[in-house]
Coordinates of C-alpha atoms in Angstrom, one line a residue:
Chain A
M84 CA 15.8 6.3 -16.6
S85 CA 15.5 6.4 -12.9
S86 CA 14.5 3.2 -11.0
L87 CA 14.8 2.6 -7.3
S88 CA 13.6 0.1 -4.7
I89 CA 13.6 0.1 -1.0
T90 CA 13.1 -2.8 1.6
P91 CA 11.3 -3.0 3.9
A92 CA 8.3 -0.9 2.7
T93 CA 6.6 -0.5 6.1
L94 CA 7.5 -1.1 9.7
E95 CA 5.3 -1.2 12.7
F96 CA 6.6 -1.2 16.3
W97 CA 6.3 -0.1 19.9
L98 CA 8.9 2.2 21.3
K99 CA 9.3 3.0 25.0
P100 CA 10.0 6.6 26.0
G101 CA 13.8 7.0 26.3
A102 CA 14.5 3.9 24.2
T103 CA 16.2 3.5 20.8
Y104 CA 15.3 1.4 17.8
I105 CA 17.6 0.6 14.9
Q106 CA 16.4 -0.5 11.5
S107 CA 18.4 -1.3 8.4
Y108 CA 17.0 -0.5 4.9
Q109 CA 18.2 -1.9 1.6
V110 CA 18.1 0.7 -1.2
K111 CA 18.8 -0.5 -4.8
N112 CA 19.4 1.4 -8.0
T113 CA 17.6 -0.9 -10.5
G114 CA 18.1 1.5 -13.4
Q115 CA 20.8 1.8 -16.0
T116 CA 22.4 5.1 -14.9
P117 CA 24.1 6.2 -11.7
V118 CA 21.9 8.1 -9.4
T119 CA 22.7 10.5 -6.5
L120 CA 20.5 10.1 -3.5
S121 CA 20.0 11.7 -0.1
T122 CA 17.8 10.6 2.8
S123 CA 15.2 12.4 4.9
V124 CA 12.4 11.7 7.4
E125 CA 9.0 13.4 7.3
R126 CA 6.0 12.9 9.6
W127 CA 2.6 12.2 8.1
L128 CA -1.1 12.1 9.0
P129 CA -3.8 9.9 7.5
Q130 CA -5.9 11.4 4.8
G131 CA -9.2 9.8 3.8
F132 CA -10.2 6.3 4.9
D133 CA -8.5 4.0 2.5
G134 CA -4.9 4.2 3.7
G135 CA -3.9 7.5 2.1
L136 CA -1.8 10.1 3.8
S137 CA -0.4 13.6 3.6
Y138 CA 2.6 15.5 4.9
P139 CA 1.5 18.7 6.7
G140 CA 5.0 19.7 7.8
L141 CA 4.7 18.5 11.5
P142 CA 7.7 18.4 13.9
L143 CA 9.2 14.9 14.2
D144 CA 9.2 14.6 18.0
L145 CA 11.5 11.6 17.8
N146 CA 15.2 11.8 17.0
F147 CA 16.4 10.2 13.7
S148 CA 19.9 9.7 12.5
L149 CA 21.9 7.3 10.2
T150 CA 24.5 5.1 11.9
N151 CA 26.4 4.5 8.7
S152 CA 30.0 5.6 9.3
D153 CA 30.1 7.7 6.0
L154 CA 26.5 9.1 5.9
H155 CA 24.2 11.2 7.9
L156 CA 20.6 12.2 7.2
G157 CA 20.5 14.6 4.3
S158 CA 24.0 13.8 3.0
S159 CA 24.4 12.5 -0.6
F160 CA 25.7 9.2 -1.9
I161 CA 25.9 7.7 -5.3
L162 CA 24.4 4.3 -6.4
N163 CA 25.6 2.8 -9.6
P164 CA 23.4 0.7 -11.8
N165 CA 22.3 -2.5 -10.0
Q166 CA 24.1 -1.4 -6.8
S167 CA 22.5 -1.7 -3.4
R168 CA 23.3 0.2 -0.3
Q169 CA 22.4 -0.6 3.3
L170 CA 21.2 2.4 5.3
V171 CA 20.9 2.0 9.1
L172 CA 18.3 4.3 10.7
K173 CA 18.5 5.0 14.4
I174 CA 15.3 6.2 16.1
S175 CA 15.4 7.6 19.6
S176 CA 12.5 8.6 21.8
P177 CA 12.9 11.4 24.3
T178 CA 12.3 10.2 27.8
A179 CA 9.7 12.9 28.5
L180 CA 7.6 12.0 25.3
S181 CA 4.0 11.3 26.2
P182 CA 2.6 8.0 25.0
R183 CA 0.9 8.2 21.5
D184 CA 1.3 7.2 17.9
L185 CA 3.6 8.9 15.5
Y186 CA 3.8 8.1 11.8
F187 CA 6.8 8.8 9.6
T188 CA 8.2 8.1 6.1
F189 CA 11.9 7.4 5.6
F190 CA 12.7 8.9 2.1
V191 CA 15.4 8.4 -0.4
N192 CA 15.5 11.4 -2.6
Q193 CA 17.1 11.7 -6.0
Q194 CA 19.4 14.7 -6.2
L195 CA 20.3 16.9 -9.1
T196 CA 24.0 17.1 -9.8
A197 CA 26.2 19.3 -12.0
T198 CA 26.0 16.8 -14.8
D199 CA 22.2 16.6 -14.7
S200 CA 21.6 19.8 -16.7
N201 CA 19.0 18.1 -18.9
T202 CA 17.2 16.3 -16.1
T203 CA 13.6 17.3 -15.7
N204 CA 12.3 14.5 -13.5
L205 CA 13.3 13.4 -10.1
V206 CA 12.2 10.5 -7.9
R207 CA 11.5 10.2 -4.1
L208 CA 10.8 6.8 -2.7
G209 CA 9.5 6.3 0.8
S210 CA 9.1 3.6 3.5
H211 CA 6.7 4.1 6.4
L212 CA 7.3 3.8 10.1
L213 CA 4.2 3.4 12.3
I214 CA 5.5 3.9 15.8
S215 CA 3.5 3.6 19.1
V216 CA 5.4 5.3 21.9
S217 CA 4.3 3.7 25.2
N218 CA 5.6 2.0 28.3
S219 CA 3.3 -0.9 27.7
E220 CA 2.8 -3.1 24.6
S221 CA -0.8 -4.0 25.5
A222 CA -2.7 -0.8 25.3
P223 CA -6.4 -1.0 25.6
Q224 CA -8.2 -1.1 22.3
K225 CA -11.3 0.9 21.4
I226 CA -12.3 -0.4 18.0
T227 CA -15.9 0.1 17.0
I228 CA -18.0 -0.3 13.8
S229 CA -19.2 3.1 12.8
D230 CA -20.9 2.0 9.5
F231 CA -22.0 -1.2 7.8
S232 CA -24.2 -1.4 4.8
F233 CA -25.0 -3.5 1.7
S234 CA -25.8 -2.2 -1.7
P235 CA -28.2 -2.7 -3.4
F236 CA -30.7 -3.7 -0.7
I237 CA -32.5 -6.1 -3.1
H238 CA -29.9 -8.4 -4.6
D239 CA -30.7 -10.4 -7.8
T240 CA -30.7 -14.2 -7.5
F241 CA -28.9 -14.7 -10.8
L242 CA -27.1 -11.6 -12.0
G243 CA -24.7 -9.0 -10.7
S244 CA -22.9 -8.7 -7.4
A245 CA -23.5 -6.6 -4.4
T246 CA -21.0 -5.0 -2.1
F247 CA -20.6 -4.7 1.7
S248 CA -19.2 -1.4 2.9
G249 CA -18.1 -0.6 6.3
L250 CA -16.1 1.8 8.4
I251 CA -14.1 0.9 11.5
D252 CA -13.4 3.5 14.1
N253 CA -10.4 3.5 16.4
Q254 CA -10.9 5.8 19.4
S255 CA -7.7 4.8 21.2
D256 CA -4.3 6.6 21.1
F257 CA -2.6 3.7 19.2
F258 CA -3.2 2.0 15.9
S259 CA -4.7 -1.4 15.6
K260 CA -5.3 -4.0 12.9
I261 CA -8.8 -4.8 11.8
E262 CA -9.6 -8.4 12.8
G263 CA -13.1 -9.7 12.0
A264 CA -15.4 -11.2 9.5
I265 CA -18.7 -10.8 7.7
T266 CA -21.0 -13.7 8.2
I267 CA -24.0 -14.2 5.8
S268 CA -26.9 -16.1 7.3
K269 CA -30.4 -17.2 6.3
N270 CA -32.9 -18.2 8.8
N271 CA -30.2 -17.9 11.5
S272 CA -28.1 -20.5 9.7
P273 CA -24.6 -19.3 8.7
L274 CA -24.0 -19.8 5.0
L275 CA -20.8 -17.9 4.2
Q276 CA -18.1 -16.1 6.0
M277 CA -15.7 -13.5 4.5
E278 CA -12.7 -12.6 6.6
L279 CA -11.7 -8.9 6.8
F280 CA -8.4 -7.8 5.5
P281 CA -6.2 -6.8 8.5
H282 CA -5.7 -3.2 7.5
N283 CA -4.3 -0.8 10.0
V284 CA -6.8 1.6 11.6
L285 CA -4.8 4.5 13.0
A286 CA -5.2 6.3 16.3
H287 CA -8.4 8.4 16.4
H288 CA -9.1 7.7 12.8
Q289 CA -11.3 5.4 10.7
R290 CA -10.7 2.9 7.9
T291 CA -12.9 1.3 5.3
I292 CA -13.2 -2.5 5.3
T293 CA -12.0 -4.8 2.6
C294 CA -12.0 -8.6 2.6
L295 CA -9.1 -11.0 2.5
N296 CA -8.5 -13.1 -0.6
D297 CA -5.3 -15.0 -0.8
T298 CA -3.3 -12.3 1.1
K299 CA -4.7 -9.5 -0.9
P300 CA -7.4 -6.9 0.0
V301 CA -10.5 -7.2 -2.3
P302 CA -14.0 -5.5 -2.1
C303 CA -16.4 -7.5 0.1
R304 CA -18.6 -8.7 -2.8
L305 CA -21.5 -11.2 -2.7
G306 CA -22.1 -12.8 -6.0
P307 CA -24.9 -14.9 -7.4
P308 CA -26.5 -17.3 -7.3
L309 CA -28.5 -17.1 -4.0
W310 CA -31.9 -18.5 -3.1
P311 CA -34.6 -15.8 -2.9
G312 CA -35.4 -14.7 0.6
F313 CA -34.4 -12.5 3.5
Y314 CA -30.7 -12.7 4.6
Q315 CA -28.7 -11.4 7.5
A316 CA -25.2 -10.1 7.3
S317 CA -23.2 -9.7 10.5
L318 CA -20.0 -7.7 10.7
S319 CA -18.1 -8.9 13.8
L320 CA -14.8 -7.6 15.2
K321 CA -12.5 -9.9 17.3
N322 CA -10.8 -6.9 18.9
S323 CA -13.9 -5.6 20.5
K324 CA -16.4 -8.4 20.2
E325 CA -18.7 -5.9 18.6
V326 CA -21.3 -7.2 16.1
L327 CA -23.5 -5.3 13.7
T328 CA -26.2 -7.0 11.7
I329 CA -28.0 -5.8 8.7
N330 CA -30.7 -7.5 6.5
F331 CA -31.1 -7.7 2.8
L332 CA -33.4 -9.3 0.3
V333 CA -32.6 -11.6 -2.6
L334 CA -35.2 -11.7 -5.4
P335 CA -35.0 -13.2 -8.9
Y336 CA -36.0 -9.8 -10.4
S337 CA -33.9 -10.3 -13.6
L338 CA -35.9 -13.5 -14.3
I339 CA -39.1 -11.7 -13.4
A340 CA -38.2 -8.8 -15.7
F341 CA -37.3 -11.2 -18.5
L342 CA -40.6 -13.1 -18.2
F343 CA -42.5 -9.8 -18.0
L344 CA -40.9 -8.7 -21.3
I345 CA -41.8 -12.0 -23.0
F346 CA -45.3 -11.8 -21.7
S347 CA -45.7 -8.2 -22.9
F348 CA -44.1 -8.9 -26.2
Y349 CA -46.5 -11.8 -26.7
H350 CA -49.6 -9.8 -25.9
L351 CA -48.3 -6.9 -28.1
I352 CA -48.0 -9.2 -31.1
K353 CA -51.4 -10.7 -30.3
Y354 CA -53.0 -7.2 -30.1
I355 CA -51.4 -6.1 -33.4
K356 CA -52.8 -9.2 -35.2
L357 CA -56.3 -8.6 -33.8
H358 CA -56.2 -4.9 -34.6
P359 CA -54.5 -4.5 -37.9
A360 CA -53.9 -0.9 -39.1
R361 CA -56.7 0.6 -41.2
H362 CA -55.8 2.4 -44.4
Chain B
M45 CA 16.3 -60.2 40.0
I46 CA 16.8 -56.9 41.8
K47 CA 20.5 -57.5 41.8
K48 CA 20.5 -58.1 38.0
F49 CA 18.5 -55.0 37.4
S50 CA 20.8 -52.9 39.6
L51 CA 23.9 -54.2 37.8
F52 CA 22.3 -53.4 34.4
F53 CA 21.4 -49.9 35.5
F54 CA 24.9 -49.3 36.9
L55 CA 26.6 -50.5 33.6
L56 CA 24.2 -48.4 31.5
T57 CA 24.9 -45.3 33.6
T58 CA 28.6 -45.8 33.4
Y59 CA 28.5 -46.3 29.7
Y60 CA 26.6 -43.0 29.1
L61 CA 28.8 -41.0 31.4
T62 CA 32.0 -42.4 30.0
F63 CA 31.5 -42.7 26.3
N64 CA 29.1 -39.9 25.5
T65 CA 30.1 -36.3 25.0
S66 CA 27.8 -33.3 25.1
V67 CA 26.8 -31.9 21.7
L68 CA 26.6 -28.1 21.3
A69 CA 24.4 -28.1 18.2
Q70 CA 24.1 -24.4 17.7
H71 CA 26.8 -22.6 19.6
F72 CA 28.9 -20.0 17.8
S73 CA 31.6 -17.8 19.3
S74 CA 34.3 -15.4 18.3
D75 CA 36.6 -13.0 20.1
N76 CA 33.7 -10.5 20.5
Y77 CA 30.5 -12.5 20.4
V78 CA 28.9 -15.7 21.7
I79 CA 25.7 -16.9 20.0
D80 CA 23.7 -19.8 21.4
W81 CA 20.9 -20.8 19.1
G82 CA 17.8 -22.4 20.6
N83 CA 17.0 -24.9 17.8
F84 CA 18.7 -26.8 15.0
N85 CA 17.5 -26.0 11.5
I86 CA 17.8 -29.0 9.3
T87 CA 17.2 -27.1 6.0
S88 CA 15.8 -23.8 4.9
G89 CA 15.5 -21.3 2.1
N90 CA 13.8 -20.9 -1.3
K91 CA 13.8 -23.9 -3.7
T92 CA 12.4 -24.1 -7.2
S93 CA 11.8 -26.6 -9.9
S94 CA 10.2 -26.3 -13.3
N95 CA 6.7 -26.6 -11.8
Y96 CA 7.0 -25.6 -8.1
K97 CA 8.5 -23.0 -5.8
L98 CA 9.0 -23.9 -2.2
S99 CA 10.0 -21.8 0.8
D100 CA 10.7 -23.7 4.0
T101 CA 12.4 -23.8 7.4
V102 CA 12.7 -27.4 8.8
G103 CA 13.4 -27.8 12.5
Q104 CA 11.8 -24.5 13.6
I105 CA 10.4 -24.5 17.1
A106 CA 6.8 -23.4 17.6
P107 CA 6.2 -21.8 14.2
G108 CA 2.9 -20.3 13.3
T109 CA 0.5 -17.4 13.9
Y110 CA -0.7 -16.8 17.4
Q111 CA -3.1 -14.1 18.5
K112 CA -4.9 -12.8 21.5
T113 CA -6.9 -9.7 21.8
G114 CA -4.8 -6.8 20.5
V115 CA -1.7 -8.9 19.8
L116 CA -0.8 -10.9 16.6
L117 CA 2.4 -12.9 16.7
K118 CA 4.0 -14.4 13.7
S119 CA 6.5 -16.9 15.0
G120 CA 9.1 -18.6 12.9
F121 CA 11.7 -17.9 10.3
Q122 CA 9.2 -18.1 7.4
Y123 CA 7.7 -14.8 8.5
I124 CA 11.0 -13.1 8.0
Y125 CA 10.3 -13.0 4.3
D126 CA 7.6 -10.4 5.0
T127 CA 10.5 -8.0 5.9
F128 CA 12.1 -8.6 2.5
I129 CA 9.1 -7.2 0.5
T130 CA 10.3 -4.5 -1.8
F131 CA 8.7 -1.2 -2.8
A132 CA 9.8 -0.1 -6.2
F133 CA 9.3 2.9 -8.5
S134 CA 10.8 4.0 -11.8
I135 CA 10.6 6.6 -14.5
D136 CA 11.7 5.8 -18.0
N137 CA 12.8 9.2 -19.2
L138 CA 14.3 11.9 -17.1
D139 CA 14.8 14.4 -19.8
I140 CA 11.6 15.8 -21.3
N141 CA 12.3 18.2 -24.2
F142 CA 9.5 19.8 -26.1
G143 CA 11.8 21.2 -28.7
I144 CA 10.9 24.5 -30.4
L145 CA 7.4 25.7 -29.6
T146 CA 4.9 27.3 -32.0
P147 CA 2.4 29.8 -30.5
G148 CA -1.1 28.4 -30.5
I149 CA 0.0 24.9 -31.3
A150 CA 0.2 22.7 -28.2
S151 CA 3.2 20.4 -27.9
T152 CA 3.2 17.2 -25.8
A153 CA 5.8 14.8 -24.5
V154 CA 5.4 11.6 -22.6
N155 CA 7.1 9.3 -20.1
T156 CA 6.1 6.1 -18.3
I157 CA 6.2 5.5 -14.6
T158 CA 6.1 2.0 -13.1
I159 CA 5.3 1.0 -9.5
S160 CA 5.3 -2.2 -7.5
T161 CA 4.1 -2.5 -4.0
P162 CA 4.3 -5.0 -1.2
S163 CA 1.6 -7.5 -0.4
G164 CA -1.4 -6.0 1.3
H165 CA -0.4 -2.4 0.6
G166 CA -1.6 0.0 -2.1
Y167 CA 0.3 3.1 -3.1
Q168 CA 0.0 6.8 -3.8
I169 CA 2.1 8.9 -6.1
S170 CA 2.2 12.7 -5.9
S171 CA 3.9 15.3 -8.0
Q172 CA 5.3 18.8 -7.7
E173 CA 7.2 21.2 -9.9
S174 CA 10.3 23.2 -8.7
R175 CA 8.7 26.3 -10.3
P176 CA 6.7 27.0 -13.5
L177 CA 8.6 26.6 -16.8
S178 CA 10.9 29.6 -16.5
L179 CA 13.7 31.5 -18.2
E180 CA 16.8 32.3 -16.1
T181 CA 15.5 35.9 -16.2
G182 CA 12.4 34.8 -14.3
I183 CA 9.9 35.0 -17.2
T184 CA 7.5 32.1 -17.0
I185 CA 5.1 30.0 -19.0
P186 CA 2.2 30.0 -16.6
D187 CA 0.6 26.8 -15.3
T188 CA -2.5 26.0 -17.3
V189 CA -6.0 26.8 -16.1
C190 CA -7.5 24.5 -18.8
D191 CA -10.6 25.4 -20.8
N192 CA -12.7 25.1 -17.7
P193 CA -11.0 25.8 -14.4
C194 CA -8.3 23.4 -13.3
N195 CA -5.6 23.7 -10.7
E196 CA -3.0 21.5 -9.0
S197 CA -5.6 19.3 -7.4
T198 CA -8.5 19.3 -9.9
S199 CA -8.2 18.3 -13.6
N200 CA -10.4 19.5 -16.4
T201 CA -10.5 19.5 -20.2
W202 CA -7.9 21.3 -22.2
I203 CA -8.6 21.2 -25.9
N204 CA -8.8 24.9 -26.9
S205 CA -5.8 26.1 -28.9
S206 CA -6.1 29.5 -27.4
T207 CA -5.8 28.2 -23.8
Y208 CA -2.1 28.6 -22.9
G209 CA 0.1 27.2 -20.2
F210 CA 1.8 24.0 -19.0
G211 CA 0.1 21.0 -17.4
F212 CA 0.0 17.2 -17.4
N213 CA -2.3 14.2 -17.8
A214 CA -1.9 10.7 -16.4
S215 CA -3.5 7.6 -17.8
G216 CA -3.8 4.1 -16.4
I217 CA -5.8 2.2 -13.8
G218 CA -4.5 4.1 -10.8
A219 CA -4.9 7.5 -12.5
S220 CA -8.5 7.1 -13.8
S221 CA -10.1 8.7 -10.7
Y222 CA -8.0 11.8 -11.1
F223 CA -8.2 12.2 -14.9
A224 CA -11.5 11.3 -16.6
N225 CA -9.8 10.8 -20.0
N226 CA -6.8 12.0 -22.0
T227 CA -8.3 15.4 -22.6
Y228 CA -8.2 16.2 -18.9
F229 CA -5.1 18.0 -17.6
R230 CA -4.1 19.8 -14.5
Q231 CA -1.2 21.9 -13.1
F232 CA 1.7 20.6 -11.2
A233 CA 1.8 21.9 -7.6
N234 CA 4.2 24.8 -7.5
V235 CA 6.5 24.5 -4.4
A236 CA 8.1 27.9 -5.3
A237 CA 4.7 29.7 -5.0
S238 CA 4.0 31.8 -2.0
P239 CA 2.6 30.1 -0.1
A240 CA 4.0 26.9 -1.4
E241 CA 1.5 24.6 -3.0
T242 CA 1.1 21.1 -1.5
P243 CA 2.3 18.2 -3.7
Q244 CA -0.9 16.5 -5.0
I245 CA -1.7 12.8 -5.5
F246 CA -2.5 12.0 -9.1
M247 CA -2.3 8.2 -9.0
S248 CA -3.2 5.7 -6.3
E249 CA -4.7 2.3 -5.6
S250 CA -5.7 0.5 -2.4
S251 CA -4.5 -3.0 -3.5
P252 CA -1.0 -4.2 -4.1
V253 CA 0.3 -4.0 -7.6
E254 CA 3.2 -5.4 -9.6
N255 CA 4.7 -3.3 -12.4
R256 CA 1.7 -1.0 -12.6
Q257 CA 2.3 1.6 -15.3
S258 CA 1.0 5.0 -16.1
T259 CA 1.7 7.3 -19.0
I260 CA 2.4 10.9 -18.1
T261 CA 1.6 13.3 -20.9
Y262 CA 3.1 16.8 -20.5
K263 CA 1.5 19.6 -22.5
V264 CA 2.6 23.1 -23.2
N265 CA 0.9 25.8 -25.3
I266 CA 2.3 29.3 -25.6
S267 CA 0.8 32.6 -26.7
P268 CA 2.3 34.7 -29.5
A269 CA 3.5 37.2 -26.9
Q270 CA 5.6 34.6 -25.1
S271 CA 9.3 35.7 -24.8
A272 CA 11.8 33.6 -26.7
G273 CA 14.3 31.4 -24.8
T274 CA 14.9 28.1 -23.2
Y275 CA 12.4 27.5 -20.4
H276 CA 13.2 24.9 -17.8
N277 CA 11.9 23.4 -14.6
Y278 CA 12.0 19.9 -12.9
I279 CA 9.2 17.7 -11.7
V280 CA 9.5 15.6 -8.5
Y281 CA 7.5 12.4 -8.2
T282 CA 7.0 11.0 -4.7
A283 CA 5.9 7.4 -4.3
V284 CA 4.9 5.9 -1.0
P285 CA 2.9 2.8 0.1
K286 CA -0.5 3.2 1.7
Y287 CA -0.5 2.2 5.3

């Protein structure tokens, strides 16, 4: 068995060109056998719009090293069962680096040793660093709503739930958090507000929206019951004061369908009684 | 009246200056460091009882969340617990041994992976193989192409006993969008290929999870012409949070 944990899982910070940042990580072997590990740093880019990423082999552009007296990046160390080790990562920005975002993962990598002749599975565990290199911590934001929709357009009064979908676009050079809400109104009276989950939307990239439910991201769903009629849903962003409004309709079509079935069945029975089959 | 008030004020001032000493509530020093702390914490930490859990910091100055356009500030010691959130991953069995293989009869082996992610973050797990299952001489059991084409990024059904090769299936909530059911398999990305194949995601979710498990099923089927010997490779699983 191989079982590892790392803390913290993600870091986000600003770094001035020419400055240095130091971060400590706690890596623990929560398994039952000793494990040999090494460390590495890789740069990543976002993939898709739901927080996924990929490692295309880009140059780091920042300088990474471990300040542990007995370790450097790439060297091996052993963790015994239930043993923790603090790793101190030093990140330095070249003075001439142009302001922009850079995204990295600090990896702990399980290593094969001479005694692992039967080992066929190895583990790599990563913790992200989202770094904005800039002389200023208050860079202008360019957050916009590139898509906002509701499906299905006609929502049933009594049954099922419908989902709001949206895409937030970040056209700036630095990542931002999504801050906003979806407000449901009828006849211009607000009825319900769903706060958006504060996902990161990376530089020159997009991110799908989810809603906040007790610190967790959940789909933005609207459930029954709702009075029939026309409704408005407004997606508003605090970062940019942008608001996008869509309309949708609520009808009791499940009830209508049920009554129609009863009505049809009644008339079918009546027809059969009036026109019995002839032999 | 003014005289009495002046005398009282004089005596009061004298008392405070004479009998009171300054209190350095949060001042620490050593040969190398001096630390002056701005506030005095009365109590703090994690407390539990049979019915409740409480995390508190009492005496904190200006705690809370503050925000202005583009800036979100979490002030106070309670927010330090966010930095303690752990990302964890485990595999239950590091030694997958198919035993002796019979041509035309597929052999399978399983292990279980488990992942826990921090609040607010999903995860993705990718896999790669060091090389195809190989003898030391270089003879390989090729990666499967399934009954209908599959590769390292796309799974497909593999049921036919005359379809040979090595591949894997993953089952569980996070893997359901990558493998339709347990008859779907795909190759591991081969990093020894030229050009090297990119490690592929086979399990992911956008919501935080605790002890989410997936069963990995390895499958190998050899042809009657496959050379005898002990074939070996190793699989690397990479787990990272979503951002």
